[in-house]
Coordinates of C-alpha atoms (C1' of nucleotides) in Angstrom, one line a residue:
Chain A
M1 CA -78.2 102.7 -85.1
S2 CA -78.1 106.4 -84.7
E3 CA -76.5 106.2 -81.3
R4 CA -72.9 106.1 -82.6
L5 CA -71.0 109.2 -81.5
Y6 CA -67.9 110.6 -83.2
Q7 CA -65.1 112.7 -81.9
V8 CA -64.2 115.7 -83.9
Q9 CA -61.3 114.2 -85.8
E10 CA -63.2 111.2 -87.0
F11 CA -66.3 113.2 -87.8
A12 CA -64.3 115.8 -89.7
A13 CA -62.6 113.1 -91.8
R14 CA -66.0 111.6 -92.7
C15 CA -67.0 114.8 -94.5
G16 CA -63.6 116.0 -95.7
V17 CA -63.5 119.1 -93.5
T18 CA -61.0 120.1 -90.9
V19 CA -61.3 120.0 -87.2
R20 CA -60.8 123.7 -87.2
A21 CA -63.7 124.2 -89.5
L22 CA -66.0 122.3 -87.1
H23 CA -64.8 124.5 -84.3
H24 CA -65.6 127.5 -86.4
Y25 CA -69.1 126.3 -87.3
D26 CA -69.7 125.6 -83.7
H27 CA -68.7 129.1 -82.8
L28 CA -71.0 130.5 -85.5
G29 CA -73.8 128.4 -84.3
L30 CA -74.0 126.8 -87.7
L31 CA -73.4 123.3 -86.5
K32 CA -73.4 122.4 -82.9
P33 CA -72.4 118.9 -81.9
T34 CA -75.2 116.6 -80.5
M35 CA -73.5 116.8 -77.1
Y36 CA -70.6 118.1 -75.2
A37 CA -68.9 116.0 -72.6
E38 CA -68.2 117.7 -69.2
S39 CA -64.6 118.1 -70.4
G40 CA -65.8 120.2 -73.3
Y41 CA -65.2 117.4 -75.8
R42 CA -67.6 117.6 -78.8
Y43 CA -69.5 114.5 -79.8
Y44 CA -71.2 114.4 -83.1
S45 CA -74.0 112.0 -84.3
D46 CA -75.3 111.0 -87.7
R47 CA -77.8 113.8 -87.6
D48 CA -75.0 116.2 -87.4
L49 CA -73.4 114.5 -90.3
A50 CA -76.4 115.1 -92.5
R51 CA -76.4 118.8 -91.6
L52 CA -72.7 119.0 -92.2
Q53 CA -73.2 117.5 -95.6
Q54 CA -75.7 120.2 -96.4
I55 CA -73.3 122.8 -95.3
V56 CA -70.5 121.5 -97.4
T57 CA -72.8 121.2 -100.4
L58 CA -74.1 124.8 -100.1
K59 CA -70.5 126.0 -99.7
F60 CA -69.7 124.2 -102.9
I61 CA -72.1 126.2 -104.9
G62 CA -70.6 129.3 -103.4
L63 CA -72.8 130.4 -100.6
S64 CA -71.3 132.1 -97.6
L65 CA -71.6 130.6 -94.1
K66 CA -74.1 133.3 -93.2
Q67 CA -76.3 132.5 -96.2
I68 CA -76.1 128.8 -95.4
G69 CA -77.2 129.5 -91.8
E70 CA -80.2 131.5 -93.1
M71 CA -80.9 128.9 -95.6
L72 CA -80.9 126.0 -93.1
D73 CA -82.5 127.7 -90.2
G74 CA -84.7 130.3 -91.7
D75 CA -88.2 129.3 -92.1
A76 CA -89.8 129.4 -95.5
F77 CA -86.6 130.3 -97.3
D78 CA -87.0 130.5 -101.0
G79 CA -84.4 128.1 -102.2
A80 CA -85.3 128.3 -105.9
A81 CA -84.7 132.1 -105.9
M82 CA -81.4 131.6 -104.1
L83 CA -80.3 129.1 -106.7
R84 CA -81.1 131.6 -109.5
S85 CA -79.3 134.5 -107.9
Q86 CA -76.4 132.4 -106.9
R87 CA -76.1 131.1 -110.5
A88 CA -76.1 134.6 -111.8
A89 CA -73.4 135.6 -109.3
L90 CA -71.2 132.7 -110.3
E91 CA -71.6 133.5 -113.9
E92 CA -70.6 137.1 -113.4
R93 CA -67.4 135.9 -111.6
R94 CA -66.8 133.6 -114.4
R95 CA -67.0 136.4 -116.9
Q96 CA -64.4 138.3 -115.0
L97 CA -62.2 135.2 -114.9
D98 CA -62.5 134.7 -118.6
M99 CA -61.6 138.3 -119.3
A100 CA -58.4 137.9 -117.2
I101 CA -57.5 134.7 -118.9
R102 CA -58.0 136.2 -122.3
A103 CA -55.9 139.1 -121.3
I104 CA -53.1 136.8 -120.3
D105 CA -53.5 134.9 -123.5
S106 CA -53.1 137.9 -125.7
A107 CA -50.2 139.2 -123.7
E108 CA -48.5 135.8 -124.2
R109 CA -49.3 135.8 -127.9
I110 CA -47.9 139.3 -128.3
T111 CA -44.6 138.5 -126.6
A112 CA -44.3 135.1 -128.3
G113 CA -45.0 136.7 -131.7
G114 CA -41.7 138.6 -131.9
G115 CA -42.3 141.2 -129.2
E116 CA -39.3 142.5 -127.3
P117 CA -38.6 140.5 -124.2
G118 CA -37.9 141.7 -120.7
R119 CA -39.4 144.8 -119.2
E120 CA -41.6 145.3 -122.2
L121 CA -43.8 142.4 -121.0
L122 CA -45.5 144.7 -118.6
T123 CA -46.5 147.0 -121.4
Q124 CA -47.9 144.1 -123.3
I125 CA -49.9 143.0 -120.4
I126 CA -51.3 146.5 -119.9
E127 CA -52.2 146.6 -123.5
A128 CA -54.0 143.3 -123.4
V129 CA -55.9 144.2 -120.2
T130 CA -56.8 147.5 -121.6
M131 CA -58.2 145.8 -124.7
E132 CA -60.2 143.5 -122.6
N133 CA -61.6 146.4 -120.7
N134 CA -62.5 148.3 -123.8
N135 CA -64.2 145.2 -125.1
E136 CA -66.3 145.1 -121.9
L137 CA -67.2 148.7 -122.4
F138 CA -68.1 148.3 -126.1
R139 CA -70.4 145.4 -125.2
K140 CA -72.7 147.9 -123.7
Y141 CA -73.1 149.8 -126.9
Y142 CA -72.7 147.4 -129.7
T143 CA -74.8 144.3 -130.2
E144 CA -73.3 140.9 -130.1
E145 CA -73.6 140.6 -133.9
Q146 CA -71.7 143.8 -134.4
M147 CA -69.0 142.8 -132.0
A148 CA -68.7 139.5 -133.7
A149 CA -68.5 141.2 -137.1
F150 CA -65.7 143.5 -135.9
A151 CA -63.7 140.5 -134.5
E152 CA -64.2 138.6 -137.7
R153 CA -63.1 141.4 -139.9
A154 CA -60.0 142.0 -137.8
A155 CA -59.1 138.3 -137.8
A156 CA -59.8 137.8 -141.5
N157 CA -57.7 140.8 -142.4
P158 CA -55.2 141.8 -139.7
D159 CA -53.2 144.0 -142.1
E160 CA -56.2 146.0 -142.9
A161 CA -57.0 146.4 -139.2
R162 CA -53.5 147.6 -138.4
K163 CA -53.7 150.0 -141.3
G164 CA -56.9 151.4 -139.9
Q165 CA -55.2 152.0 -136.6
R166 CA -52.3 153.8 -138.2
D167 CA -54.5 155.9 -140.3
W168 CA -56.4 157.1 -137.2
Q169 CA -53.2 157.8 -135.3
E170 CA -51.8 159.7 -138.3
L171 CA -55.0 161.7 -138.8
I172 CA -55.3 162.6 -135.1
A173 CA -51.7 163.7 -135.1
E174 CA -52.3 166.0 -138.1
V175 CA -55.3 167.5 -136.5
E176 CA -53.3 168.1 -133.3
A177 CA -50.7 169.9 -135.4
S178 CA -53.4 172.0 -137.1
L179 CA -55.2 173.1 -134.0
G180 CA -54.1 176.7 -134.6
E181 CA -55.8 176.9 -137.9
D182 CA -59.4 177.6 -138.6
P183 CA -61.7 174.6 -138.6
A184 CA -63.8 176.3 -141.2
G185 CA -60.8 176.7 -143.4
E186 CA -59.5 174.5 -146.3
R187 CA -57.3 172.5 -143.9
G188 CA -60.3 171.9 -141.7
R189 CA -62.3 170.6 -144.6
E190 CA -59.6 168.2 -145.6
L191 CA -59.2 166.8 -142.2
A192 CA -62.9 166.5 -141.6
T193 CA -63.3 164.7 -144.9
R194 CA -60.7 162.2 -144.0
W195 CA -62.2 161.8 -140.6
A196 CA -65.6 161.0 -142.0
A197 CA -64.0 158.6 -144.5
L198 CA -62.2 156.7 -141.7
I199 CA -65.5 156.4 -139.8
K200 CA -67.1 155.1 -142.9
A201 CA -64.4 152.6 -143.3
F202 CA -65.2 151.4 -139.8
T203 CA -68.9 151.3 -140.1
L204 CA -68.9 150.1 -143.7
G205 CA -71.9 152.4 -144.1
N206 CA -74.0 150.1 -142.0
P207 CA -76.7 152.3 -140.4
E208 CA -77.0 150.1 -137.4
T209 CA -73.3 150.3 -136.7
E210 CA -73.4 154.1 -137.2
K211 CA -76.2 154.4 -134.7
S212 CA -74.3 152.3 -132.2
L213 CA -71.2 154.4 -132.7
K214 CA -73.0 157.6 -132.2
H215 CA -74.7 156.3 -129.1
F216 CA -71.3 155.3 -127.8
Y217 CA -69.7 158.7 -128.2
A218 CA -72.7 160.5 -127.0
D219 CA -72.6 158.6 -123.8
S220 CA -69.1 159.5 -122.9
A221 CA -70.2 160.8 -119.6
N222 CA -70.7 157.3 -118.5
W223 CA -67.4 155.9 -119.6
P224 CA -65.3 154.7 -116.8
A225 CA -62.4 156.9 -115.8
S226 CA -60.0 154.2 -117.1
F227 CA -61.2 154.5 -120.7
K228 CA -58.9 156.8 -122.7
K229 CA -60.3 158.5 -125.7
P230 CA -57.8 158.1 -128.6
Y231 CA -57.8 161.9 -129.1
S232 CA -57.8 165.0 -127.0
D233 CA -60.7 167.3 -126.2
E234 CA -59.1 169.9 -128.5
V235 CA -59.0 167.5 -131.4
E236 CA -62.6 166.6 -130.7
E237 CA -63.7 170.2 -130.7
F238 CA -61.7 171.1 -133.8
I239 CA -63.2 168.2 -135.8
G240 CA -66.7 169.0 -134.5
K241 CA -66.5 172.5 -135.7
A242 CA -65.0 171.5 -139.1
L243 CA -67.7 168.9 -139.7
K244 CA -70.3 171.4 -138.9
A245 CA -68.7 174.2 -140.9
W246 CA -68.5 172.0 -144.0
N247 CA -71.8 170.4 -143.3
I248 CA -70.3 166.9 -143.3
H249 CA -72.5 164.3 -141.6
I250 CA -71.2 161.1 -140.2
Chain B
M1 CA -45.1 168.7 -118.6
S2 CA -44.5 166.2 -115.9
E3 CA -44.7 168.8 -113.2
R4 CA -48.4 168.6 -112.7
L5 CA -49.2 167.3 -109.3
Y6 CA -52.5 165.7 -108.3
Q7 CA -54.3 165.5 -105.0
V8 CA -55.5 162.1 -104.0
Q9 CA -59.1 162.4 -105.2
E10 CA -58.3 163.6 -108.6
F11 CA -55.5 161.1 -109.0
A12 CA -57.7 158.3 -107.8
A13 CA -60.4 159.2 -110.3
R14 CA -58.0 159.2 -113.1
C15 CA -57.3 155.5 -112.7
G16 CA -60.7 154.4 -111.4
V17 CA -59.5 153.5 -107.9
T18 CA -60.6 154.9 -104.5
V19 CA -58.8 157.2 -102.3
R20 CA -58.8 154.6 -99.6
A21 CA -57.0 152.2 -102.0
L22 CA -54.3 154.8 -102.6
H23 CA -53.8 155.1 -98.8
H24 CA -53.6 151.4 -98.6
Y25 CA -51.0 151.1 -101.3
D26 CA -49.0 153.8 -99.7
H27 CA -49.1 151.9 -96.4
L28 CA -47.9 148.8 -98.1
G29 CA -45.2 150.7 -99.8
L30 CA -46.6 149.7 -103.1
L31 CA -47.2 153.2 -104.4
K32 CA -45.8 156.2 -102.6
P33 CA -46.8 159.6 -103.9
T34 CA -44.1 161.7 -105.5
M35 CA -44.2 164.1 -102.5
Y36 CA -45.9 164.8 -99.2
A37 CA -46.7 168.3 -98.2
E38 CA -45.7 169.2 -94.6
S39 CA -49.4 168.8 -93.7
G40 CA -49.2 165.2 -94.8
Y41 CA -51.1 165.8 -98.0
R42 CA -50.2 163.4 -100.7
Y43 CA -49.2 164.7 -104.1
Y44 CA -49.0 162.4 -107.1
S45 CA -47.3 163.0 -110.5
D46 CA -47.6 161.4 -113.9
R47 CA -44.9 158.9 -113.0
D48 CA -47.0 157.7 -110.2
L49 CA -49.9 157.4 -112.6
A50 CA -47.9 155.0 -114.8
R51 CA -47.1 152.9 -111.8
L52 CA -50.7 152.9 -110.7
Q53 CA -51.7 151.7 -114.1
Q54 CA -49.4 148.8 -113.8
I55 CA -50.8 147.9 -110.4
V56 CA -54.3 148.1 -111.6
T57 CA -53.5 145.9 -114.6
L58 CA -51.7 143.3 -112.6
K59 CA -54.6 143.2 -110.2
F60 CA -56.9 142.6 -113.1
I61 CA -55.2 139.4 -114.0
G62 CA -55.6 138.3 -110.5
L63 CA -52.3 139.0 -108.8
S64 CA -52.2 139.8 -105.1
L65 CA -50.8 143.1 -104.0
K66 CA -47.8 141.3 -102.5
Q67 CA -47.1 139.6 -105.8
I68 CA -47.5 142.9 -107.6
G69 CA -45.0 144.5 -105.3
E70 CA -42.5 141.7 -106.0
M71 CA -43.1 142.0 -109.6
L72 CA -42.6 145.7 -109.8
D73 CA -39.8 146.1 -107.4
G74 CA -38.0 142.7 -107.6
D75 CA -35.0 142.8 -109.9
A76 CA -34.9 140.3 -112.7
F77 CA -38.4 139.0 -112.1
D78 CA -39.5 136.3 -114.5
G79 CA -42.6 137.8 -115.9
A80 CA -43.3 135.1 -118.4
A81 CA -43.2 132.4 -115.8
M82 CA -45.6 134.5 -113.7
L83 CA -48.0 134.8 -116.6
R84 CA -48.0 131.0 -117.1
S85 CA -48.6 130.1 -113.5
Q86 CA -51.2 132.8 -113.1
R87 CA -53.0 131.5 -116.1
A88 CA -53.0 128.0 -114.6
A89 CA -54.3 129.3 -111.3
L90 CA -57.1 131.3 -113.0
E91 CA -58.1 128.3 -115.0
E92 CA -58.2 126.1 -112.0
R93 CA -60.6 128.6 -110.3
R94 CA -62.6 128.6 -113.5
R95 CA -63.0 124.9 -113.4
Q96 CA -64.3 125.1 -109.8
L97 CA -66.8 127.8 -110.9
D98 CA -67.9 125.7 -113.8
M99 CA -68.5 122.8 -111.5
A100 CA -70.6 124.8 -109.2
I101 CA -72.6 126.3 -112.0
R102 CA -73.2 122.9 -113.5
A103 CA -74.3 121.6 -110.1
I104 CA -76.9 124.4 -109.8
D105 CA -78.0 123.7 -113.3
S106 CA -78.7 120.1 -112.7
A107 CA -80.4 120.9 -109.4
E108 CA -82.7 123.3 -111.2
R109 CA -83.4 120.8 -113.9
I110 CA -84.2 118.1 -111.4
T111 CA -86.7 120.3 -109.6
A112 CA -88.1 121.7 -112.8
G113 CA -88.6 118.2 -114.2
G114 CA -91.3 117.2 -111.8
G115 CA -89.3 116.9 -108.6
E116 CA -91.1 117.6 -105.3
P117 CA -90.9 121.2 -104.3
G118 CA -89.9 122.6 -100.9
R119 CA -87.4 121.1 -98.6
E120 CA -86.5 118.5 -101.1
L121 CA -84.6 121.1 -103.0
L122 CA -81.7 120.7 -100.6
T123 CA -81.6 117.0 -101.3
Q124 CA -81.5 117.7 -105.0
I125 CA -78.7 120.1 -104.7
I126 CA -76.7 117.7 -102.6
E127 CA -77.3 115.1 -105.3
A128 CA -76.1 117.4 -108.0
V129 CA -73.0 118.5 -106.1
T130 CA -72.1 115.0 -105.3
M131 CA -72.4 114.0 -108.9
E132 CA -70.1 116.9 -109.9
N133 CA -67.6 115.8 -107.3
N134 CA -67.7 112.3 -108.5
N135 CA -67.1 113.5 -112.0
E136 CA -64.1 115.3 -110.7
L137 CA -62.8 112.2 -109.1
F138 CA -63.4 110.0 -112.2
R139 CA -61.6 112.4 -114.3
K140 CA -58.4 111.3 -112.6
Y141 CA -58.9 107.7 -113.7
Y142 CA -60.7 107.8 -117.0
T143 CA -59.5 109.4 -120.1
E144 CA -61.4 112.3 -121.7
E145 CA -62.7 110.0 -124.4
Q146 CA -64.0 107.5 -121.9
M147 CA -65.7 110.2 -119.9
A148 CA -67.2 111.6 -123.1
A149 CA -68.4 108.1 -124.1
F150 CA -70.1 107.6 -120.8
A151 CA -71.9 110.9 -121.0
E152 CA -73.0 110.2 -124.5
R153 CA -74.3 106.8 -123.7
A154 CA -76.2 108.1 -120.7
A155 CA -77.6 111.0 -122.8
A156 CA -78.5 108.8 -125.7
N157 CA -80.2 106.2 -123.6
P158 CA -81.3 107.5 -120.2
D159 CA -83.6 104.6 -119.5
E160 CA -80.8 102.2 -120.0
A161 CA -78.7 104.2 -117.6
R162 CA -81.4 104.3 -115.0
K163 CA -81.9 100.6 -115.4
G164 CA -78.2 100.0 -114.8
Q165 CA -78.3 101.9 -111.6
R166 CA -81.3 100.0 -110.4
D167 CA -79.7 96.7 -111.3
W168 CA -76.6 97.6 -109.2
Q169 CA -78.7 98.7 -106.2
E170 CA -80.7 95.5 -106.4
L171 CA -77.6 93.3 -106.7
I172 CA -75.8 95.0 -103.9
A173 CA -78.9 94.7 -101.7
E174 CA -79.1 91.0 -102.5
V175 CA -75.4 90.5 -101.7
E176 CA -76.0 92.4 -98.4
A177 CA -78.8 89.9 -97.6
S178 CA -76.6 86.9 -98.4
L179 CA -73.6 87.9 -96.4
G180 CA -74.2 85.0 -94.0
E181 CA -73.8 82.5 -96.8
D182 CA -70.6 81.0 -98.2
P183 CA -69.1 83.0 -101.1
A184 CA -67.9 79.8 -102.5
G185 CA -71.4 78.4 -102.5
E186 CA -74.0 78.3 -105.2
R187 CA -75.5 81.6 -104.1
G188 CA -72.1 83.2 -104.2
R189 CA -71.6 81.9 -107.8
E190 CA -74.8 83.4 -108.9
L191 CA -74.2 86.8 -107.4
A192 CA -70.6 86.9 -108.6
T193 CA -71.8 86.0 -112.1
R194 CA -74.3 88.8 -112.1
W195 CA -71.7 91.2 -110.7
A196 CA -69.4 90.4 -113.5
A197 CA -72.2 90.8 -116.0
L198 CA -73.0 94.3 -114.8
I199 CA -69.4 95.3 -115.0
K200 CA -69.3 94.0 -118.5
A201 CA -72.4 96.0 -119.3
F202 CA -70.6 99.1 -118.1
T203 CA -67.3 98.5 -119.8
L204 CA -68.9 97.0 -122.9
G205 CA -65.9 94.7 -122.9
N206 CA -63.6 97.5 -123.8
P207 CA -60.2 96.5 -122.4
E208 CA -59.1 100.1 -122.0
T209 CA -62.2 100.9 -120.0
E210 CA -61.7 97.8 -117.9
K211 CA -58.2 98.8 -117.2
S212 CA -59.3 102.2 -116.0
L213 CA -62.0 100.8 -113.9
K214 CA -59.6 98.4 -112.2
H215 CA -57.1 101.2 -111.6
F216 CA -59.9 103.3 -110.1
Y217 CA -60.9 100.7 -107.6
A218 CA -57.4 99.7 -106.8
D219 CA -56.6 103.2 -105.8
S220 CA -59.3 103.5 -103.3
A221 CA -56.8 104.6 -100.7
N222 CA -56.6 107.9 -102.5
W223 CA -60.2 108.6 -102.8
P224 CA -61.4 111.6 -100.9
A225 CA -63.3 111.0 -97.7
S226 CA -66.4 112.5 -99.3
F227 CA -66.6 109.8 -101.9
K228 CA -69.0 107.1 -100.9
K229 CA -68.5 103.6 -102.3
P230 CA -71.9 102.3 -103.5
Y231 CA -71.4 99.1 -101.4
S232 CA -70.1 98.2 -98.0
D233 CA -66.8 96.7 -97.2
E234 CA -68.5 93.4 -96.4
V235 CA -70.1 93.3 -99.8
E236 CA -66.8 94.0 -101.4
E237 CA -65.2 91.2 -99.4
F238 CA -67.9 88.7 -100.2
I239 CA -67.9 89.4 -103.9
G240 CA -64.1 89.3 -103.9
K241 CA -64.1 85.9 -102.4
A242 CA -66.9 84.6 -104.7
L243 CA -65.2 85.8 -107.8
K244 CA -62.0 84.1 -106.7
A245 CA -63.7 80.9 -105.6
W246 CA -65.5 80.6 -108.9
N247 CA -62.5 81.8 -110.9
I248 CA -64.5 84.6 -112.5
H249 CA -62.3 87.4 -113.9
I250 CA -63.5 90.9 -114.6
Chain C
dA1 C1' -47.5 107.8 -66.6
dC2 C1' -47.7 108.2 -71.6
dA3 C1' -49.5 108.9 -76.2
dA4 C1' -53.0 110.6 -78.8
dC5 C1' -56.5 113.5 -78.9
dA6 C1' -59.4 117.5 -77.4
dG7 C1' -60.1 122.3 -75.7
dT8 C1' -59.6 127.5 -75.7
dG9 C1' -57.8 131.7 -77.0
dA10 C1' -55.6 134.7 -80.2
dC11 C1' -53.1 136.5 -84.2
dG12 C1' -52.6 136.2 -89.4
dA13 C1' -53.9 136.8 -94.0
dT14 C1' -56.6 139.8 -98.0
dG15 C1' -58.1 144.4 -99.7
dC16 C1' -60.0 147.6 -98.8
dG17 C1' -65.0 150.0 -96.8
dT18 C1' -66.5 152.9 -93.4
dG19 C1' -66.8 155.9 -90.0
dA20 C1' -64.7 159.1 -86.2
dG21 C1' -62.3 163.0 -85.0
dA22 C1' -59.2 166.6 -86.4
dG23 C1' -56.3 169.4 -89.3
dT24 C1' -55.6 172.0 -94.1
dA25 C1' -56.3 174.5 -98.6
dC26 C1' -58.6 178.1 -101.1
Chain D
dC1 C1' -64.8 182.1 -92.3
dG2 C1' -66.9 178.5 -94.5
dT3 C1' -66.5 174.4 -97.4
dA4 C1' -64.4 171.0 -99.5
dC5 C1' -60.4 168.2 -99.0
dT6 C1' -57.1 165.6 -96.5
dC7 C1' -54.9 163.2 -92.7
dT8 C1' -54.5 159.3 -89.2
dC9 C1' -56.2 155.7 -86.5
dA10 C1' -58.8 151.6 -86.1
dC11 C1' -62.7 148.3 -86.4
dG12 C1' -65.1 145.2 -89.7
dC13 C1' -65.6 141.4 -93.0
dA14 C1' -64.9 135.9 -94.3
dT15 C1' -62.9 131.6 -93.4
dC16 C1' -60.5 129.3 -91.4
dG17 C1' -54.8 128.1 -90.7
dT18 C1' -51.6 128.0 -87.4
dC19 C1' -49.3 128.3 -83.1
dA20 C1' -49.2 128.0 -78.0
dC21 C1' -50.5 126.3 -73.9
dT22 C1' -53.4 123.2 -71.3
dG23 C1' -56.6 119.5 -70.1
dT24 C1' -58.8 114.6 -71.2
dT25 C1' -59.1 109.8 -72.5
dG26 C1' -57.8 105.1 -72.5

DNA sequence: ACAACAGTGACGATGCGTGAGAGTAC
DNA sequence: CGTACTCTCACGCATCGTCACTGTTG
């Protein structure tokens, strides 16, 4: 029964691969036909078919041809470990994909929801992608529950969230304008107080959240270059001094 | 303010890309530095920085460098359409990923659940991947509700599902053994009757499901080469004749 | 002798990584 | 005069697709 020999085309069709792929596998030594005619024609048998099925299967779960070769020919290969690591790799790629999809989603929502059309689209996309990236970064510092809580708050009360953003922008602008003054002066006290209040509005006084927030800012050395602090170094320094001068703790 | 010029390294760091990538983009004409020194040194400005950000962003949502170039330089490019098609492409890739992950999952479950260890793992993976592929194929013919109902039935009553498989295998084997006989004979009637009963057990008499099933088998010309019918052509022919001879409708 | 099929190169595409060897800026 | 940068080739990787030209089978 196993004597039947197939030419490339028929053999390829049986497994849903192309003739070119078979040539390729032959070159790599991954799948050699059972025999070559003198003319060079390749002839495959059912044993080759079984091996090809294995190759196709392992490709399906994302292994490279080199890995497949090691898997099939290596002796005492740990298949279970391979499955685990492959699964992890696939899931990482899926996370990346999800982030990209979410970014597109929010870009579309922004433009659909009354944003200006045309060239502004790029800006919206940038905004959305930046948000996704920031989210990624935050995930390293905040727990899942905290992240979920933020999202919920923002969703439940979007006006509040926007107001918070505006307040921060405003405050930072004012600090920027007051950089010439003395952080230990009256103006410094006012700005530092408002700063602390905004932080409190964000953490809601939750000590866990405060801890995460501090941890986040303390680790700025490890932020990716792409993350942009919402305020300049000068502003940071000014507020730092003012907080210290007036003994305000956050 | 916009006069500040950056050398490659500094510029690259600001956007989280490599110097080599900047060289690459320069070669492609995707991002030329504001100026070259006579020495050939590249000097980038803040305008370049904005463009680089756009590039990085569009890369994030999965566009190729060529697409990005067309997007940024083409006039009157339809960005919204691009977003839609890109989203569709990403989701397709995600589906593939999910299928692979599910296949690994079931392979792991099979082995964990008392399967033999060692080389058999490959067989398990093949089985899991095949199932995933079949699922994919079925999705073209059955509605989501039908698929969900199948899955639910199988999950709620795994023994029943296994019995169904065994029954089919048995019946097919018996038909195979009776190929020499007359489909219009008594043996043919018995086999055809059982065949119809098994189909009924699968469709539960639901006319929608029956329609989908018929559609599925009628379209066998469009099945991928990798899909293996559970029975041979001869069996199909025999049963077909028997059903017709005895006027059994399915 | 003809059609259908098979063979062997070899370049292309994708997005840079990674040297090698040599010049430049401070 | 170092030292840290920068430049320009140019190969490598992964997986075949796609010619182009030639030989084989039936």
